[in-house]
Short mmCIF file of C-alpha atoms and ligand atoms in Angstrom, two decimals:
data_model
loop_
_atom_site.label_atom_id
_atom_site.label_comp_id
_atom_site.label_asym_id
_atom_site.label_seq_id
_atom_site.Cartn_x
_atom_site.Cartn_y
_atom_site.Cartn_z
CA MET A 42 -44.31 51.49 -2.54
CA SER A 43 -47.03 49.45 -3.21
CA ARG A 44 -46.63 45.47 -4.18
CA THR A 45 -47.72 46.25 -7.61
CA LEU A 46 -45.42 48.81 -8.26
CA LYS A 47 -42.80 47.25 -6.73
CA LEU A 48 -43.30 44.08 -9.34
CA ALA A 49 -43.84 46.61 -12.44
CA ALA A 50 -40.43 48.01 -11.30
CA VAL A 51 -38.70 44.56 -11.19
CA ILE A 52 -40.39 43.72 -14.76
CA GLY A 53 -39.16 47.05 -15.85
CA ALA A 54 -35.56 46.21 -14.73
CA LEU A 55 -35.73 42.90 -16.33
CA THR A 56 -36.82 44.12 -19.60
CA SER A 57 -34.33 46.89 -19.77
CA LEU A 58 -31.25 44.32 -19.52
CA PRO A 59 -29.33 44.06 -22.52
CA ILE A 60 -30.09 40.94 -24.68
CA ALA A 61 -26.35 39.80 -24.12
CA PRO A 62 -26.79 36.66 -21.68
CA SER A 63 -28.82 34.75 -24.67
CA VAL A 64 -26.27 36.11 -27.12
CA ALA A 65 -23.62 34.76 -24.74
CA ALA A 66 -25.08 31.34 -24.32
CA ALA A 67 -25.31 30.75 -28.22
CA GLU A 68 -22.13 31.49 -28.45
CA ASN A 69 -19.68 28.87 -27.80
CA LEU A 70 -16.60 28.70 -25.82
CA ARG A 71 -13.47 28.80 -28.68
CA VAL A 72 -10.87 26.35 -27.91
CA VAL A 73 -7.74 25.64 -29.35
CA ALA A 74 -6.12 22.33 -28.71
CA SER A 75 -2.58 21.44 -29.24
CA PHE A 76 -2.80 18.09 -30.96
CA SER A 77 -5.80 15.51 -31.45
CA ILE A 78 -5.37 13.48 -28.43
CA ILE A 79 -6.11 16.95 -25.89
CA ALA A 80 -8.82 17.72 -28.61
CA ASP A 81 -10.68 14.39 -27.95
CA PHE A 82 -10.46 15.05 -24.12
CA ALA A 83 -11.75 18.50 -24.68
CA LYS A 84 -14.66 17.05 -26.92
CA ASN A 85 -15.58 15.09 -24.10
CA VAL A 86 -15.61 17.54 -21.34
CA GLY A 87 -17.23 20.59 -23.62
CA GLY A 88 -19.85 18.97 -25.36
CA ASP A 89 -21.58 21.18 -27.64
CA ARG A 90 -20.67 24.16 -25.75
CA VAL A 91 -17.20 24.37 -26.99
CA ASP A 92 -15.74 24.78 -30.96
CA ILE A 93 -12.60 23.04 -30.81
CA VAL A 94 -9.51 23.84 -33.30
CA THR A 95 -6.55 21.40 -33.42
CA LEU A 96 -3.32 22.43 -34.49
CA VAL A 97 -1.49 19.23 -35.00
CA GLY A 98 -4.18 16.85 -36.17
CA PRO A 99 -4.34 13.09 -36.72
CA ASN A 100 -1.25 11.47 -37.15
CA GLY A 101 0.95 14.45 -36.99
CA ASP A 102 3.98 14.63 -35.07
CA ALA A 103 3.99 17.50 -32.33
CA HIS A 104 7.61 17.45 -31.41
CA VAL A 105 8.48 18.95 -35.20
CA TYR A 106 4.89 20.56 -36.05
CA GLU A 107 5.94 23.78 -37.76
CA PRO A 108 3.04 26.07 -37.30
CA LYS A 109 1.11 27.64 -40.27
CA PRO A 110 0.44 31.24 -40.81
CA ALA A 111 -3.42 30.48 -39.99
CA ASP A 112 -2.40 29.16 -36.75
CA ALA A 113 -1.60 32.49 -35.22
CA ALA A 114 -4.63 33.94 -35.89
CA THR A 115 -6.31 31.01 -34.32
CA VAL A 116 -4.61 30.84 -31.25
CA GLY A 117 -4.99 34.76 -31.27
CA SER A 118 -8.87 34.58 -30.93
CA ALA A 119 -9.14 31.77 -28.90
CA ASP A 120 -10.88 31.88 -25.41
CA VAL A 121 -8.96 29.33 -23.94
CA VAL A 122 -5.51 27.53 -25.03
CA LEU A 123 -4.90 23.52 -24.25
CA VAL A 124 -1.43 22.04 -24.37
CA ASN A 125 0.32 19.39 -23.09
CA GLY A 126 3.75 21.01 -21.67
CA LEU A 127 6.69 19.59 -20.10
CA PRO A 128 7.48 20.43 -22.88
CA PHE A 129 6.07 18.38 -25.90
CA GLU A 130 4.99 20.82 -28.32
CA GLY A 131 8.22 22.59 -29.63
CA PHE A 132 6.53 25.09 -31.54
CA LEU A 133 3.95 26.02 -28.98
CA GLN A 134 6.08 29.31 -26.95
CA ARG A 135 6.97 31.21 -30.40
CA LEU A 136 3.38 30.50 -31.54
CA VAL A 137 1.58 31.92 -28.48
CA GLU A 138 3.84 35.21 -28.85
CA ALA A 139 3.14 35.63 -32.55
CA SER A 140 -0.57 35.41 -31.80
CA ALA A 141 -0.55 38.10 -28.75
CA THR A 142 -3.51 35.95 -27.70
CA LYS A 143 -4.86 37.03 -24.12
CA ALA A 144 -6.36 33.40 -23.76
CA PRO A 145 -4.95 31.22 -20.94
CA ILE A 146 -2.58 28.77 -21.87
CA VAL A 147 -3.29 25.59 -20.04
CA GLU A 148 -0.62 23.17 -19.19
CA LEU A 149 -3.07 20.03 -18.74
CA THR A 150 0.35 17.83 -17.25
CA LYS A 151 0.11 20.31 -14.17
CA GLY A 152 -0.10 18.61 -11.03
CA GLY A 153 1.01 14.85 -12.06
CA GLU A 154 4.03 12.93 -11.67
CA VAL A 155 6.56 13.62 -14.05
CA LEU A 156 8.92 10.92 -15.23
CA ARG A 157 12.66 11.58 -16.06
CA LYS A 158 14.61 9.73 -18.82
CA THR A 159 18.25 9.01 -17.87
CA GLU A 160 20.31 8.16 -20.81
CA GLU A 161 22.62 5.82 -19.51
CA GLU A 162 20.26 3.80 -17.40
CA GLY A 163 17.85 3.48 -20.03
CA HIS A 164 14.94 4.17 -17.71
CA HIS A 165 12.65 6.52 -16.25
CA ASP A 166 13.36 7.81 -12.96
CA GLN A 167 10.18 9.35 -11.17
CA ASP A 168 10.48 13.12 -10.49
CA GLN A 169 10.25 13.62 -6.43
CA ALA A 170 8.86 17.45 -6.55
CA ALA A 171 6.27 16.52 -9.90
CA GLU A 172 4.76 20.09 -9.74
CA GLY A 173 3.82 20.11 -13.26
CA GLY A 174 5.30 21.78 -16.33
CA GLU A 175 6.41 25.22 -15.87
CA LYS A 176 9.38 24.17 -13.43
CA HIS A 177 10.70 21.67 -15.69
CA ALA A 178 10.62 23.86 -19.06
CA ALA A 179 12.55 25.95 -16.95
CA ALA A 180 14.76 23.62 -16.31
CA GLU A 181 15.09 22.36 -19.74
CA GLU A 182 16.32 25.76 -20.86
CA GLY A 183 19.93 25.32 -19.09
CA HIS A 184 21.10 22.79 -21.79
CA GLU A 185 18.60 22.88 -24.87
CA GLU A 186 20.50 22.35 -27.62
CA GLY A 187 22.61 19.64 -28.25
CA HIS A 188 22.15 16.12 -27.30
CA HIS A 189 22.21 16.20 -23.68
CA HIS A 190 19.45 13.83 -22.58
CA HIS A 191 19.96 13.40 -19.11
CA GLY A 192 17.19 13.93 -17.04
CA GLU A 193 15.04 14.86 -20.11
CA SER A 194 11.42 14.77 -18.98
CA ASP A 195 9.14 12.67 -20.63
CA PRO A 196 6.10 14.60 -22.30
CA HIS A 197 3.89 11.48 -23.09
CA ALA A 198 1.88 11.48 -19.91
CA TRP A 199 -1.32 10.84 -21.64
CA GLN A 200 -0.25 7.10 -22.41
CA SER A 201 -1.07 6.27 -18.78
CA VAL A 202 -4.99 6.76 -18.18
CA HIS A 203 -4.29 7.28 -14.92
CA ASN A 204 -2.96 10.43 -16.41
CA ALA A 205 -5.78 11.33 -18.63
CA GLU A 206 -7.91 11.73 -15.99
CA LEU A 207 -6.00 14.44 -14.73
CA TYR A 208 -6.00 16.04 -18.05
CA VAL A 209 -9.79 15.67 -18.23
CA LYS A 210 -10.05 17.36 -14.85
CA ASN A 211 -7.68 20.36 -16.22
CA ILE A 212 -9.76 20.99 -18.87
CA ALA A 213 -13.00 20.95 -16.93
CA ASP A 214 -11.31 23.30 -14.39
CA ALA A 215 -10.24 25.77 -17.44
CA PHE A 216 -13.69 25.51 -19.33
CA CYS A 217 -15.53 26.48 -15.86
CA ALA A 218 -13.02 29.45 -15.64
CA ALA A 219 -13.74 30.48 -18.98
CA ASP A 220 -17.36 29.58 -18.94
CA ALA A 221 -19.03 29.66 -15.49
CA ALA A 222 -22.63 29.53 -16.79
CA GLY A 223 -21.74 26.00 -18.33
CA CYS A 224 -19.79 24.68 -15.18
CA ASP A 225 -22.29 21.89 -14.44
CA THR A 226 -22.23 20.78 -17.55
CA TYR A 227 -18.69 20.62 -17.95
CA GLN A 228 -18.33 18.63 -14.35
CA ALA A 229 -20.74 16.32 -15.49
CA ASN A 230 -19.30 15.45 -19.04
CA ALA A 231 -15.97 15.07 -17.05
CA GLU A 232 -17.32 12.57 -14.31
CA SER A 233 -19.22 10.17 -16.69
CA TYR A 234 -16.11 10.48 -19.05
CA GLY A 235 -13.94 9.49 -15.97
CA GLN A 236 -15.97 6.39 -15.65
CA GLN A 237 -15.11 5.33 -19.24
CA LEU A 238 -11.36 6.06 -18.67
CA GLU A 239 -11.56 3.74 -15.48
CA ALA A 240 -13.25 0.95 -17.40
CA LEU A 241 -10.60 1.46 -20.16
CA GLU A 242 -7.74 1.11 -17.23
CA ALA A 243 -9.26 -1.74 -15.83
CA GLU A 244 -9.11 -3.55 -19.32
CA ILE A 245 -5.71 -2.45 -19.95
CA LYS A 246 -4.62 -4.28 -16.99
CA ALA A 247 -6.34 -7.39 -17.51
CA ALA A 248 -5.06 -7.48 -21.08
CA VAL A 249 -1.62 -7.32 -19.63
CA ALA A 250 -2.27 -9.87 -17.02
CA GLU A 251 -2.66 -12.48 -19.89
CA ILE A 252 1.03 -11.83 -20.95
CA PRO A 253 3.80 -13.77 -19.66
CA GLU A 254 5.95 -11.62 -17.49
CA ASP A 255 9.24 -12.64 -19.61
CA LYS A 256 7.51 -11.42 -22.92
CA ARG A 257 6.70 -8.09 -21.93
CA THR A 258 9.57 -6.31 -23.70
CA ILE A 259 8.98 -5.04 -26.96
CA ILE A 260 10.21 -2.20 -29.55
CA THR A 261 8.97 0.93 -30.84
CA SER A 262 10.33 4.06 -32.78
CA HIS A 263 10.76 6.35 -30.06
CA ASP A 264 10.49 6.60 -26.14
CA ALA A 265 6.50 7.73 -26.24
CA TYR A 266 5.61 4.66 -23.60
CA GLY A 267 7.46 5.38 -20.41
CA TYR A 268 4.12 6.14 -18.52
CA PHE A 269 2.80 3.09 -20.03
CA GLU A 270 5.45 1.19 -18.62
CA HIS A 271 5.66 2.74 -15.19
CA GLU A 272 2.02 2.19 -14.99
CA TYR A 273 1.34 -1.25 -16.25
CA GLY A 274 4.38 -3.19 -16.61
CA ILE A 275 5.18 -3.42 -20.54
CA LYS A 276 8.98 -2.44 -21.01
CA PHE A 277 9.67 -0.55 -24.15
CA LEU A 278 13.10 -0.13 -26.21
CA ALA A 279 13.75 2.59 -28.65
CA PRO A 280 16.23 3.68 -31.05
CA GLU A 281 14.79 7.33 -30.69
CA GLY A 282 14.42 9.40 -27.38
CA VAL A 283 11.44 11.13 -26.01
CA SER A 284 11.46 13.53 -28.75
CA THR A 285 11.65 12.61 -32.49
CA GLU A 286 13.72 15.74 -32.98
CA SER A 287 17.21 14.18 -32.98
CA GLU A 288 17.39 10.79 -35.61
CA ALA A 289 18.86 7.74 -33.93
CA SER A 290 22.50 7.70 -34.57
CA ALA A 291 24.41 4.12 -36.03
CA SER A 292 26.00 3.36 -32.35
CA ASP A 293 22.15 3.96 -30.65
CA VAL A 294 20.69 1.43 -32.89
CA ALA A 295 23.83 -0.87 -32.53
CA ALA A 296 23.16 -0.82 -28.86
CA LEU A 297 19.35 -1.60 -29.15
CA ILE A 298 19.99 -4.09 -31.22
CA LYS A 299 22.17 -5.70 -28.75
CA GLN A 300 19.90 -5.04 -25.95
CA ILE A 301 17.32 -6.53 -27.97
CA ARG A 302 18.69 -9.99 -28.27
CA GLN A 303 20.22 -9.92 -24.21
CA ASP A 304 16.46 -9.04 -23.13
CA LYS A 305 14.91 -11.42 -25.66
CA ALA A 306 12.56 -8.88 -26.56
CA SER A 307 9.46 -10.65 -27.79
CA ALA A 308 7.71 -8.16 -30.37
CA ILE A 309 8.56 -5.18 -32.49
CA PHE A 310 5.88 -1.79 -33.54
CA VAL A 311 6.00 1.03 -35.64
CA GLU A 312 4.44 3.89 -34.74
CA ASN A 313 1.60 6.57 -36.54
CA VAL A 314 3.82 9.34 -36.12
CA THR A 315 7.27 8.11 -37.58
CA ASN A 316 9.14 6.84 -40.63
CA PRO A 317 9.02 2.89 -40.36
CA ARG A 318 12.00 2.56 -42.00
CA LEU A 319 14.29 2.08 -39.18
CA ILE A 320 12.01 0.11 -37.22
CA GLU A 321 11.65 -2.54 -40.72
CA GLN A 322 15.64 -2.50 -40.50
CA ILE A 323 16.09 -3.12 -36.69
CA ALA A 324 13.20 -6.16 -37.39
CA SER A 325 14.83 -7.41 -40.43
CA GLU A 326 18.71 -7.62 -38.58
CA THR A 327 16.96 -9.32 -35.11
CA GLY A 328 14.58 -11.47 -36.98
CA LEU A 329 11.41 -9.89 -35.15
CA LYS A 330 8.16 -9.64 -37.28
CA VAL A 331 6.72 -5.93 -37.31
CA GLY A 332 3.64 -6.77 -35.23
CA GLY A 333 1.49 -3.75 -36.21
CA GLU A 334 1.25 -0.11 -35.61
CA LEU A 335 1.10 1.48 -32.53
CA TYR A 336 -0.55 5.26 -32.02
CA SER A 337 1.96 7.21 -29.60
CA ASP A 338 1.55 10.73 -30.09
CA ALA A 339 -1.66 11.75 -32.32
CA LEU A 340 -4.75 9.81 -32.72
CA SER A 341 -5.95 8.38 -36.08
CA ASP A 342 -8.11 10.14 -38.84
CA LYS A 343 -11.90 9.18 -38.12
CA ASN A 344 -11.94 6.50 -40.15
CA GLY A 345 -8.59 4.57 -38.49
CA PRO A 346 -8.56 2.45 -35.27
CA ALA A 347 -7.53 5.26 -33.08
CA ALA A 348 -10.01 7.83 -34.00
CA THR A 349 -10.31 8.60 -30.08
CA TYR A 350 -8.51 8.29 -26.75
CA LEU A 351 -10.44 5.49 -25.64
CA GLU A 352 -10.04 3.34 -29.10
CA MET A 353 -6.32 4.52 -29.24
CA MET A 354 -5.47 2.79 -26.10
CA ARG A 355 -7.64 -0.47 -26.62
CA HIS A 356 -5.99 -0.40 -29.88
CA ASN A 357 -2.73 -0.26 -28.36
CA ILE A 358 -3.15 -2.85 -25.93
CA THR A 359 -5.05 -5.45 -28.78
CA THR A 360 -2.01 -5.06 -31.09
CA ILE A 361 0.57 -5.51 -28.24
CA LYS A 362 -0.85 -8.35 -26.46
CA GLY A 363 -1.61 -10.12 -30.40
CA ALA A 364 1.81 -9.54 -31.51
CA ILE A 365 3.28 -11.29 -28.13
CA LEU A 366 0.97 -14.06 -27.82
CA GLY A 367 0.80 -14.89 -31.48
CA SER A 368 -3.06 -14.25 -31.93
ZN1 LIG B 415 6.67 11.61 -28.62
#
């Protein structure tokens, strides 16, 4: 075959290709994020190659969320479903089953260190063999009903910025698996967002360093800050456990008030996802003034002070520091 003929054959082959590649490039990856914080990470990694639908939106409580009928259709037509795991989203399993989705359900806490809440000691223990979500989800099944909190895994891993970097890495891996053509973009986005996370972590550590060590015990509504405590050394006490599902009993509250006095807690905060009434009651009984609102399990809406993860973490540490130091 002559050179010209060969070239003609190649061109012929090229022009006879279906137009699918250009269509695929124009079509974004359909991503479902279980809640607002994951959606923000996904936006930072996916940029304009992804369309993100968030199930539990700003100021929503994923512990007790009741899926809407439309959610099953949303999950059903997704390319990738991003969830926290551990488990955080109590609604997830039934929704995934109802949706009959073929999309991978990606647990973003996979591969991270898992903290567990031991009720009688009132602090978090590290899990030695932290392999991530599945094992713990299975372990929970043995005693899921009732009030057996011993060894309950703490799902709020995003409250450590170090863990946020893991979420971002896992999102980039999931997007690369679903859309290989965009992989370089996802990795580059994850890299530059990772640098912002590292800067944020340094800011938080610097802010904590300005708080005297004997003033680092504070109160919030539920045990959402175990990872923050573990990573940055602020001690959080709360009337409610690692889920908002079960309300604090009168004896839980009485014990907490006693502990607040013993430990000389220096500030108390309401949370954006929980009813402030109990915190206001504890504040008035202990003489502590409510020091503001912390964002625990959800971002604010876009006009609020915590519309992104970076803003949320900055808002929280600034509010904590301001209330303790009285500035
Ligand atoms: Zn929570």
